[in-house]
Coordinates of C-alpha atoms in Angstrom, one line a residue:
X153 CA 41.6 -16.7 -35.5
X154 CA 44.1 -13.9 -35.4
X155 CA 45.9 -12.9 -38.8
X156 CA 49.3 -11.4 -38.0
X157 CA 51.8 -9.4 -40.4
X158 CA 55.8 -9.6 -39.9
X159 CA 58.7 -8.6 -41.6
X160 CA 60.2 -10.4 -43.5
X161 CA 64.1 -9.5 -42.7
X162 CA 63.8 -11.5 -39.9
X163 CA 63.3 -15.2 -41.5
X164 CA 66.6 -16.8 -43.2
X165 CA 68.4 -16.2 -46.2
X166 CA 66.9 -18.3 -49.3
X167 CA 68.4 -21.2 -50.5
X168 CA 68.0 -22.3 -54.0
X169 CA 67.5 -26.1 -55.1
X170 CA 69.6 -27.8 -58.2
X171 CA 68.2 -28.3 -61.4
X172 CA 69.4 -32.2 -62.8
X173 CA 68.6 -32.9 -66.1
X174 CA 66.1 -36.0 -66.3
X175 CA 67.4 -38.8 -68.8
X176 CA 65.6 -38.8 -72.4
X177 CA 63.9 -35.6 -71.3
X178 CA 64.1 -32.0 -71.9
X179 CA 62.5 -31.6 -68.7
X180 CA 64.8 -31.0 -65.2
X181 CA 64.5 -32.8 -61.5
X182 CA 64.6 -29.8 -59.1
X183 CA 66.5 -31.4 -55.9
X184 CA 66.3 -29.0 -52.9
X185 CA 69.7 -28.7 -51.2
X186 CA 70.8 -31.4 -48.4
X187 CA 67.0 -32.9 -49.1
X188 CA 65.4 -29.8 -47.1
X189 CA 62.4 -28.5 -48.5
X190 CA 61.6 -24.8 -49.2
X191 CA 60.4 -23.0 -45.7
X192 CA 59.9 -19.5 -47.2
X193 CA 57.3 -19.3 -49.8
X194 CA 56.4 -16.0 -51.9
X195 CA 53.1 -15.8 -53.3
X196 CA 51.7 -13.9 -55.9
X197 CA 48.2 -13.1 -57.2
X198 CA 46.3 -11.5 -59.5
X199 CA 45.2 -8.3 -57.8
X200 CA 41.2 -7.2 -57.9
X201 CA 40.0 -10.7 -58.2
X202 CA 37.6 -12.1 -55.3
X203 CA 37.7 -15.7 -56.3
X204 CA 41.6 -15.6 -56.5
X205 CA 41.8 -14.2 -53.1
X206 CA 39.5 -16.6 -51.9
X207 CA 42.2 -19.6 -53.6
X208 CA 44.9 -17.5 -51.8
X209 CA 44.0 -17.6 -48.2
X210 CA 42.6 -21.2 -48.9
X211 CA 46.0 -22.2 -49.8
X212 CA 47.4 -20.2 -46.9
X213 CA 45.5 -22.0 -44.6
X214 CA 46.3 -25.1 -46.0
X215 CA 50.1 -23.9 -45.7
X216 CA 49.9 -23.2 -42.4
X217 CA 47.9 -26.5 -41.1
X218 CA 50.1 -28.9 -43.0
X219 CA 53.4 -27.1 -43.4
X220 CA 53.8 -25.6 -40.2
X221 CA 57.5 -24.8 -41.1
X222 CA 56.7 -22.7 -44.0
X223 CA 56.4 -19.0 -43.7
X224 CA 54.1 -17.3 -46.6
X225 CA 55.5 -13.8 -47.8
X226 CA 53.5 -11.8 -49.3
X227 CA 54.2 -8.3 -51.1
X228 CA 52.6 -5.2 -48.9
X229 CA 50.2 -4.6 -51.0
X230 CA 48.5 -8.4 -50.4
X231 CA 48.9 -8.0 -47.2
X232 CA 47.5 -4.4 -47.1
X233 CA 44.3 -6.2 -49.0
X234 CA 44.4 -9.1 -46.2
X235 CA 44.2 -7.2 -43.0
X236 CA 41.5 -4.7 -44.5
X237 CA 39.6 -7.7 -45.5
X238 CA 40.1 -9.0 -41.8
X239 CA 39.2 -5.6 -39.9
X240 CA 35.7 -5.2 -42.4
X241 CA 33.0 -6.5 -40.3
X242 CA 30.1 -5.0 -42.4
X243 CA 28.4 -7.5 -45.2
X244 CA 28.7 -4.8 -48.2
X245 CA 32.1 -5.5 -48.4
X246 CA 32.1 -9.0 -49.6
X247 CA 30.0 -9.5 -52.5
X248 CA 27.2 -12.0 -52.3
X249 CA 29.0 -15.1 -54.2
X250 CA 32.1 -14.8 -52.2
X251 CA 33.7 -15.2 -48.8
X252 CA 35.0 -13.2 -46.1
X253 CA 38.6 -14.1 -45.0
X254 CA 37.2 -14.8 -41.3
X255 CA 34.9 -17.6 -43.1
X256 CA 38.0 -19.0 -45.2
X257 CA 40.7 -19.6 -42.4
X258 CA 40.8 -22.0 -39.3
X259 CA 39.9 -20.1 -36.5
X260 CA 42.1 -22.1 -34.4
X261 CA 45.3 -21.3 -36.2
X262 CA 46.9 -18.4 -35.3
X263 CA 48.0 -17.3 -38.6
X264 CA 51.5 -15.1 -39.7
X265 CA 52.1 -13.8 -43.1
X266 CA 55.4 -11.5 -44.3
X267 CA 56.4 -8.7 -46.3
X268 CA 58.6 -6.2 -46.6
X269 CA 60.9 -4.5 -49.2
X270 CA 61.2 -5.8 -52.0
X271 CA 64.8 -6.6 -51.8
X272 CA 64.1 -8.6 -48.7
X273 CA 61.0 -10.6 -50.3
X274 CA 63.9 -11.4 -53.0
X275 CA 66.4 -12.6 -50.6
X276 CA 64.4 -14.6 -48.8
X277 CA 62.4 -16.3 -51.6
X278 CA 63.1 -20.1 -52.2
X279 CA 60.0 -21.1 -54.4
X280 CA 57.5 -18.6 -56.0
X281 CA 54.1 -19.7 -56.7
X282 CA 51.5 -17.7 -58.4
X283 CA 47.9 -17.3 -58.6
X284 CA 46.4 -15.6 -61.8
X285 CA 47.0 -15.6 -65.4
X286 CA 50.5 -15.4 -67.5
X287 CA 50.5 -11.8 -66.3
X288 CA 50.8 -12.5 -63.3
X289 CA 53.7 -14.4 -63.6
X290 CA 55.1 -11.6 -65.3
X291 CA 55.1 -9.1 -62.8
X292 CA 56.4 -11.4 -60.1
X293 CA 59.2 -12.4 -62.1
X294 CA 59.8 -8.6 -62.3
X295 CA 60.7 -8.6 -58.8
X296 CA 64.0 -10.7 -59.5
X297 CA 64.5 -8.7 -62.6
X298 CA 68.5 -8.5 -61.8
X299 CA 69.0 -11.5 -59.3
X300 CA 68.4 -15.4 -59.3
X301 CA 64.7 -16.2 -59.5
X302 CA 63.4 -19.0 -57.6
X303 CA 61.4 -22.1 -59.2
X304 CA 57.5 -21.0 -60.1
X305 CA 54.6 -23.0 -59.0
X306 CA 51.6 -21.1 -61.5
X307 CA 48.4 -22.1 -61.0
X308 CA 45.9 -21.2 -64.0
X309 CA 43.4 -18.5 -62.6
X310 CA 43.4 -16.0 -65.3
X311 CA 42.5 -15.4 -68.9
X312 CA 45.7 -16.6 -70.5
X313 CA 47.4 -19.5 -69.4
X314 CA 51.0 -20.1 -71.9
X315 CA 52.5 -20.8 -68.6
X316 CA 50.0 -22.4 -66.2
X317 CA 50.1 -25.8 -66.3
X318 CA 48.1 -26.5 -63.5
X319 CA 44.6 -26.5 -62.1
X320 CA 44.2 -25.1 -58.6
X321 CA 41.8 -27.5 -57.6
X322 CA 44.7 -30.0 -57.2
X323 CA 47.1 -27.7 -55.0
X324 CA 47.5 -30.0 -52.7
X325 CA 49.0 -33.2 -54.1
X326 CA 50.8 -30.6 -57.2
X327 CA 52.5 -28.8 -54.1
X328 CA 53.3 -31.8 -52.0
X329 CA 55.7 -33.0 -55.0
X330 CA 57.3 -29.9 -55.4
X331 CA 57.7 -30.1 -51.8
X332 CA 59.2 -33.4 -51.7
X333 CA 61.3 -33.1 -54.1
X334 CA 59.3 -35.1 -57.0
X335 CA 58.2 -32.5 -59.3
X336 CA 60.2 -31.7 -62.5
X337 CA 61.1 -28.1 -64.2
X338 CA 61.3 -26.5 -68.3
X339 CA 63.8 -24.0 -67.9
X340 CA 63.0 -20.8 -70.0
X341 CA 65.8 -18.1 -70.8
X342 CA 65.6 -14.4 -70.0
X343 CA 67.3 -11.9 -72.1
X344 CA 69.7 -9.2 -70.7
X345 CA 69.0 -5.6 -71.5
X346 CA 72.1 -3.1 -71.5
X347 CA 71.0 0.8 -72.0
X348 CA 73.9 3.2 -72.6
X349 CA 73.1 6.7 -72.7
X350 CA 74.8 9.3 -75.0
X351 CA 76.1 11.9 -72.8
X352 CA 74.0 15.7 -73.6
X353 CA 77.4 17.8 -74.4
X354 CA 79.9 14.8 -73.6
X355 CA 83.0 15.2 -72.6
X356 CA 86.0 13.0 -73.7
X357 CA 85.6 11.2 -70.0
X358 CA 82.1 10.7 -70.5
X359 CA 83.0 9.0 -74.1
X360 CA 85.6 7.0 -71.9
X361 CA 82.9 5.9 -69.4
X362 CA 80.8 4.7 -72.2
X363 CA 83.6 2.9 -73.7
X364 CA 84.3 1.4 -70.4
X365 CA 80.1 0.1 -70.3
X366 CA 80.6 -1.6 -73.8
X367 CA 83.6 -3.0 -72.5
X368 CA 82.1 -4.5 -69.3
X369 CA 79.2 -5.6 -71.2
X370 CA 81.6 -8.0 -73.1
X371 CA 83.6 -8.8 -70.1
X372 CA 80.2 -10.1 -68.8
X373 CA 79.5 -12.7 -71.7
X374 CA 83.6 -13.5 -72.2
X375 CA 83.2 -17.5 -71.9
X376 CA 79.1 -17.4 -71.2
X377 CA 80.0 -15.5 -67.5
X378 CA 76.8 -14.8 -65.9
X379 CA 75.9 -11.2 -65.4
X380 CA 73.6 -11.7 -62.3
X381 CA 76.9 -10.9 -59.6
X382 CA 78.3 -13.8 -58.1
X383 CA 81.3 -12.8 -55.9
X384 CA 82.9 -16.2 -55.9
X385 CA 83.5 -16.2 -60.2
X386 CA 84.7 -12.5 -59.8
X387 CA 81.8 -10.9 -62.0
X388 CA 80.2 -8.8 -59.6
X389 CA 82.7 -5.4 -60.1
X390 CA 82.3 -5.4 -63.9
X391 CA 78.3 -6.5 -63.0
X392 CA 78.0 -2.8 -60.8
X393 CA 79.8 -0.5 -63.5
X394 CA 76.9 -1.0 -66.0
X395 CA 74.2 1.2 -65.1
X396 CA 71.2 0.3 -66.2
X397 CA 70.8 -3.6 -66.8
X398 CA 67.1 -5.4 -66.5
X399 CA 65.9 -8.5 -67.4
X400 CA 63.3 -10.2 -69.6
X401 CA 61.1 -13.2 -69.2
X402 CA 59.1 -12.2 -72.4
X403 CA 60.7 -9.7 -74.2
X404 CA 62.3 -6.1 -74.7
X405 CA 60.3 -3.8 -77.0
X406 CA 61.8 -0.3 -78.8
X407 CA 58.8 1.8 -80.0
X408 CA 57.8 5.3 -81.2
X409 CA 54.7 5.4 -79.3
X410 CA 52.8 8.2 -79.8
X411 CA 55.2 10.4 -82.2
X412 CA 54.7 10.4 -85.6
X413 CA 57.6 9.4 -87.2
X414 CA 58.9 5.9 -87.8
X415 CA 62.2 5.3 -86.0
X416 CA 65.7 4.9 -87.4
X417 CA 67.5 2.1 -86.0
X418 CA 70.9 1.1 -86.8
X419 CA 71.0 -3.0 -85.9
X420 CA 74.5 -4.5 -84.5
X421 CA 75.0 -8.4 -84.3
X422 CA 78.0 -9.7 -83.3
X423 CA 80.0 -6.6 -83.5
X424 CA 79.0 -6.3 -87.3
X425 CA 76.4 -4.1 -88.8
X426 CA 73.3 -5.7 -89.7
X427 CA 70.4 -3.4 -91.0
X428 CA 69.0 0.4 -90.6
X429 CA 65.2 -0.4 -90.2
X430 CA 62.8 2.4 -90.3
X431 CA 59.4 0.9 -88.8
X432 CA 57.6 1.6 -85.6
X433 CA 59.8 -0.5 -84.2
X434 CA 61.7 -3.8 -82.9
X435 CA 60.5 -6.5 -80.8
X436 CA 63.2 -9.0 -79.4
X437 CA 62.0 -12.0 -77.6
X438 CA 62.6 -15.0 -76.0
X439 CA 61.1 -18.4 -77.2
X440 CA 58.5 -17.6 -74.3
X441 CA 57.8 -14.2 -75.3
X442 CA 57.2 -15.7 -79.1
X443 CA 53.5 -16.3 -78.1
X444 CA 53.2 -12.6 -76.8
X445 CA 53.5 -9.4 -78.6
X446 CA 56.2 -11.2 -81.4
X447 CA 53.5 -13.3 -82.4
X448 CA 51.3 -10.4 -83.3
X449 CA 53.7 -8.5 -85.0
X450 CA 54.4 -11.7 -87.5
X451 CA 57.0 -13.5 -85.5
X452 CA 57.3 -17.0 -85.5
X453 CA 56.3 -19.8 -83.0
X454 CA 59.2 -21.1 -80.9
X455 CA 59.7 -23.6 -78.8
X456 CA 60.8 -22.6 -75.2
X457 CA 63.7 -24.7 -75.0
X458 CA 65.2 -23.7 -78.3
X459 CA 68.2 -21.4 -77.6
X460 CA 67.7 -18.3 -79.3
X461 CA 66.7 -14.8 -80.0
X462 CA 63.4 -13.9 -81.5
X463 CA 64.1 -10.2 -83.7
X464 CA 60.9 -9.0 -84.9
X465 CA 60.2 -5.7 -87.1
X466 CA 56.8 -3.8 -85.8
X467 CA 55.5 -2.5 -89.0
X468 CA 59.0 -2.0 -91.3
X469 CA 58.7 0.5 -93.8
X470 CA 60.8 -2.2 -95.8
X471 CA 58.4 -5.2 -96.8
X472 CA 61.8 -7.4 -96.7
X473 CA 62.7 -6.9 -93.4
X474 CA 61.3 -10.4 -92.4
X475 CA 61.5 -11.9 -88.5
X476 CA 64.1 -13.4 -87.5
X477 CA 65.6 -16.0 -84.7
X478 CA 69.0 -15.7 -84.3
X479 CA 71.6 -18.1 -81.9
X480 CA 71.5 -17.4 -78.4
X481 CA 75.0 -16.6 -78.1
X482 CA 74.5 -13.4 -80.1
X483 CA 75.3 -10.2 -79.2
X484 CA 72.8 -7.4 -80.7
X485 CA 73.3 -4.0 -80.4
X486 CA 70.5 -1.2 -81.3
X487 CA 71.8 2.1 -82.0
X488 CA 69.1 5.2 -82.5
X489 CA 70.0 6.8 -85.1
X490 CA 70.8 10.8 -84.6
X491 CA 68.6 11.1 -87.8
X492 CA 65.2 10.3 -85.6
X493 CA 63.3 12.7 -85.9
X494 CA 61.7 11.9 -82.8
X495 CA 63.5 12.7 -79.6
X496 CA 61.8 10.0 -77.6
X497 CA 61.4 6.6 -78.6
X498 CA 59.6 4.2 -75.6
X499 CA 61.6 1.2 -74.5
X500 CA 59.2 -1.6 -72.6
X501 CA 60.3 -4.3 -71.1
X502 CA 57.8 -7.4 -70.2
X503 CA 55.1 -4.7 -70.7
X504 CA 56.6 -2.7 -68.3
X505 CA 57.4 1.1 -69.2
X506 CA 61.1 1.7 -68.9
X507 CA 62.8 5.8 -68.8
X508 CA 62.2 6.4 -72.8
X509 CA 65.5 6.5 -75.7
X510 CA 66.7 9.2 -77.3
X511 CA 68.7 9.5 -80.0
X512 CA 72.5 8.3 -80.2
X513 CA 71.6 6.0 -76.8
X514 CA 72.2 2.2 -77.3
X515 CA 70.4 -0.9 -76.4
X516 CA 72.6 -4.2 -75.9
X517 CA 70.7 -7.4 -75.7
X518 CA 71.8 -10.8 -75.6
X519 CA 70.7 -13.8 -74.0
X520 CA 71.1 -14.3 -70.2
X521 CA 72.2 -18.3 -70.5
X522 CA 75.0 -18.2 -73.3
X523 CA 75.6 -21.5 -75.0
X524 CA 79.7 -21.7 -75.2
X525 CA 81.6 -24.7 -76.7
X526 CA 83.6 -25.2 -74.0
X527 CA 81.5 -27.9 -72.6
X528 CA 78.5 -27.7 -69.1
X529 CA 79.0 -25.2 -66.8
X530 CA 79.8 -25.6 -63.2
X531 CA 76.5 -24.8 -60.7
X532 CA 75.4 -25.4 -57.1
X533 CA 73.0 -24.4 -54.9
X534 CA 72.3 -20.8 -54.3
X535 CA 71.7 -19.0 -52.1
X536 CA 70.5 -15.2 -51.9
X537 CA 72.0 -12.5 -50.9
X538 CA 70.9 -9.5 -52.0
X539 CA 71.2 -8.9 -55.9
X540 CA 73.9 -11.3 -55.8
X541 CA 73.9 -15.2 -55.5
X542 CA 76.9 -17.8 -54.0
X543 CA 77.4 -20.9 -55.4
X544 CA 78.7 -23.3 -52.4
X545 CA 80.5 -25.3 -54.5
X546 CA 78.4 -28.5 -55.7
X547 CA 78.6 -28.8 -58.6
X548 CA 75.9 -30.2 -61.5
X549 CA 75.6 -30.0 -65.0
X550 CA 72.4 -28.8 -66.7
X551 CA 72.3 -30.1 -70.5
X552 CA 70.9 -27.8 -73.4
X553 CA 66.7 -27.6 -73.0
X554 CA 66.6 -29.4 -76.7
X555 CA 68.4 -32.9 -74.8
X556 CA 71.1 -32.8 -77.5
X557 CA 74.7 -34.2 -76.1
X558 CA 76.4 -31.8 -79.0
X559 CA 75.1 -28.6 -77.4
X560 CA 76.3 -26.4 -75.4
X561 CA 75.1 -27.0 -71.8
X562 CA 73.4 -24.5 -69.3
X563 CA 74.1 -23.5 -66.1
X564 CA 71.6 -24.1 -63.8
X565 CA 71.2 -20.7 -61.7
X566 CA 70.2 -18.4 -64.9
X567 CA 66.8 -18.6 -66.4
X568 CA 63.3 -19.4 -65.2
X569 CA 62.5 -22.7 -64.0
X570 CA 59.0 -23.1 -64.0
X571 CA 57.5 -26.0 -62.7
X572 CA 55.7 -28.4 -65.2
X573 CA 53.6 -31.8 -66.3
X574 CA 55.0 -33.2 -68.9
X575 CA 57.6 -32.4 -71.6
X576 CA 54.5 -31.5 -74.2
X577 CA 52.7 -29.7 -72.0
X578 CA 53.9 -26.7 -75.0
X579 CA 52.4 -28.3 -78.2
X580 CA 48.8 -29.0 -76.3
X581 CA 48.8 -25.3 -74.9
X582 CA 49.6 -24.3 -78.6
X583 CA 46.2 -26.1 -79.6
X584 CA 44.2 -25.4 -76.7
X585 CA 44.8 -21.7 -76.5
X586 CA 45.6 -20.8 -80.4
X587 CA 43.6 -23.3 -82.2
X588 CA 47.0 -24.0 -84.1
X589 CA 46.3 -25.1 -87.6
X590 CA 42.4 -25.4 -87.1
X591 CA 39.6 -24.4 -89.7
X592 CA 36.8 -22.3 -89.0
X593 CA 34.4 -25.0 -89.3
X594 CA 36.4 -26.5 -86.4
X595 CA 35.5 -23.3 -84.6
X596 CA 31.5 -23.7 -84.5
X597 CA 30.8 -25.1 -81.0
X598 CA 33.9 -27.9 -81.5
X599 CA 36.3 -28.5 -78.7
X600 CA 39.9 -29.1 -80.3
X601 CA 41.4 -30.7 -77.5
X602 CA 40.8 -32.5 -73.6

């Protein structure tokens, strides 16, 4: 058995499948483009986990003896793990209940896995699947923060499973359908973050190149145009004049941190003031994110495929600043007030540490998928190409998540399309995992649900 590692600049450009809505479902058919299945595959896994590992070259192998087509990209640092797995020959290195990678694939398949920079991993990608928990998923959506993301494949091999709808114990048949084509997709909605800095001893042309962000910012969501740059619809220039723009899957946190003093936050929606909160800070989430961190603050449940915005008050000094969900189409605007009186306030996104706020910068979120009244929105296969995507001109329309002909419709190369069971799939994951509505004496040795 010999275990090789190549770049992955070297296999083709990505290609993106279509996203049809199924009849009397909220749930999508993911069609792969001129019915040619996905040939590169990223994988993802949760890191420091010997039984995962062990699922992870099992699948591999499988891969590679089935699928010979397919080429498996991993990031370096799985196949850094991989190829000092394969050079240790002593026993101490694999614990006693596990298996060494020489044990776990064919020794008569010459085997080749890729990697590279992460840009390249993004442009190549054309389905994602992940091994691990909802954190997982997480950090390899984080790759694609500011570009298309491919359709996810999670299999449940971690400690919380929101997004895992299936067991790994069935890889085989689960991927064959989303390999042929017969597997369906929920589509979840990211939300944009916009970070404009106040300029230390500003000049009048740094207060115009503000002006010009805000300005660009609202160019962007003018008739629900997509930020993620898209040369053929003419948004990429205003897309590369805002600096700092990430996504989230989950959501995007303001916090004090470790200073002492509750921030001062001056709330915009729609271009109208809202609120001055003084708490330890905001939470604004997604209907995926309103099982996370939300959730514990007091936020409400939501449904993933309700279009909105999820604002959430982390301890408010006010005992009537209450949650709130707000339309998907709004604009928000967080302004730190130059009253803080502390100088940096922590911004996290999806858990992830971003550079910290100071006073007088802004935050703009909005949803990534606007709903607009102007009817569905044109969308065709995709293809990567760098942070930008191509649309070659098919074009589908993608209904609301909630079914509802009187919505606004989505287009379908925004979002996350994860791959799913059934359209309630949510409501038994609400039961399983939160014991929704049970009693304690439901809790003594009593499982809820199958």
């Amino acid at each position: 058995m010999a275990l090789t590692v190549q770049s992955c600049s070297q296999l083709p450009t990505g290609k993106l499948p279509e996203y049809i809505k199924s009849s009397k479902s909220r749930l999508y058919n993911i069609i792969w483009s001129s019915s040619s299945p996905p040939t590169n595959i990223y994988i993802a896994k949760k890191p420091g986990d010997a039984s995962v590992r062990e699922a992870m070259i099992e699948f591999i192998n499988h891969l590679h003896q089935q699928y010979p087509s397919i080429n498996v990209i991993v990031n370096q640092e799985v196949a850094d793990e991989l190829m000092h797995e394969l050079k240790s020959t002593t026993t101490t290195t694999t614990k006693q209940d596990s298996k060494s990678i020489q044990e776990l694939m064919d020794p008569l398949t010459d085997h080749v896995i890729y990697t590279g920079k992460n840009e390249d991993i993004v442009d190549k990608t054309e389905l994602m699947i992940t091994l691990g928990g909802d954190g997982t998923i997480l950090h390899g959506v984080s790759l694609f923060s500011n570009v298309v993301v491919p359709p996810i494949l999670s299999f449940a091999m971690g400690t919380l499973g929101f997004l895992l709808p299936f067991d790994f114990k069935n890889y085989k048949q689960t991927f064959r359908e989303v390999y042929e084509g017969r597997s369906k997709a929920l589509h979840r909605n990211r939300l944009e973050c916009h970070v404009i800095r106040k300029q230390i001893g500003k000049s009048n042309d740094d207060d115009a190149e503000q002006e010009e962000e805000r300005t660009n910012i609202k160019k962007l969501k003018t008739n629900g145009e997509t930020s993620i740059p898209m040369p053929t619809n003419g948004s990429s220039d205003d897309s590369k004049k805002i600096k700092e723009m990430i996504h989230a899957m989950n959501d995007v946190t303001i916090h004090r941190g470790s200073s002492p003093n509750l921030t001062s936050l001056d709330i915009y929606i729609d271009n109208e003031f809202f609120t001055t909160t003084f708490a330890d800070g905001v939470i604004f989430a997604t209907p995926t994110g309103s099982t996370a961190y939300s959730l514990s603050s007091g936020g409400s449940i939501t449904h993933p495929s309700v279009p909105c915005v999820l604002l959430t008050p982390i301890c408010p000094r006010s005992l009537s600043f209450r949650p709130l969900i707000l339309p998907s189409s709004s604009d928000i605007m967080i302004k730190l007030s130059e009253s803080n009186r502390n100088q940096r306030i922590e911004l996290t996104i999806d858990g992830i540490t971003q550079p910290d706020l100071h006073p007088g910068d802004e935050v703009h979120i909005t949803s990534e998928v606007a709903i607009t009244s102007s009817g569905a929105s044109s969308a065709g296969s995709s293809t990567h190409s760098g942070s930008s995507s191509t649309s070659t001109g098919t074009s589908s329309s993608s209904s609301s998540g909630s079914g509802s002909n009187n919505s606004g419709s989505y287009g379908d190369k925004n979002g996350i399309w994860c791959v799913a069971t059934n359209q309630n799939q949510w409501s038994k994951d609400l039961n399983s995992l939160l014991g929704f509505n049970s009693s304690f004496r439901d809790q003594k040795g009593k499982k809820l649900h199958l």
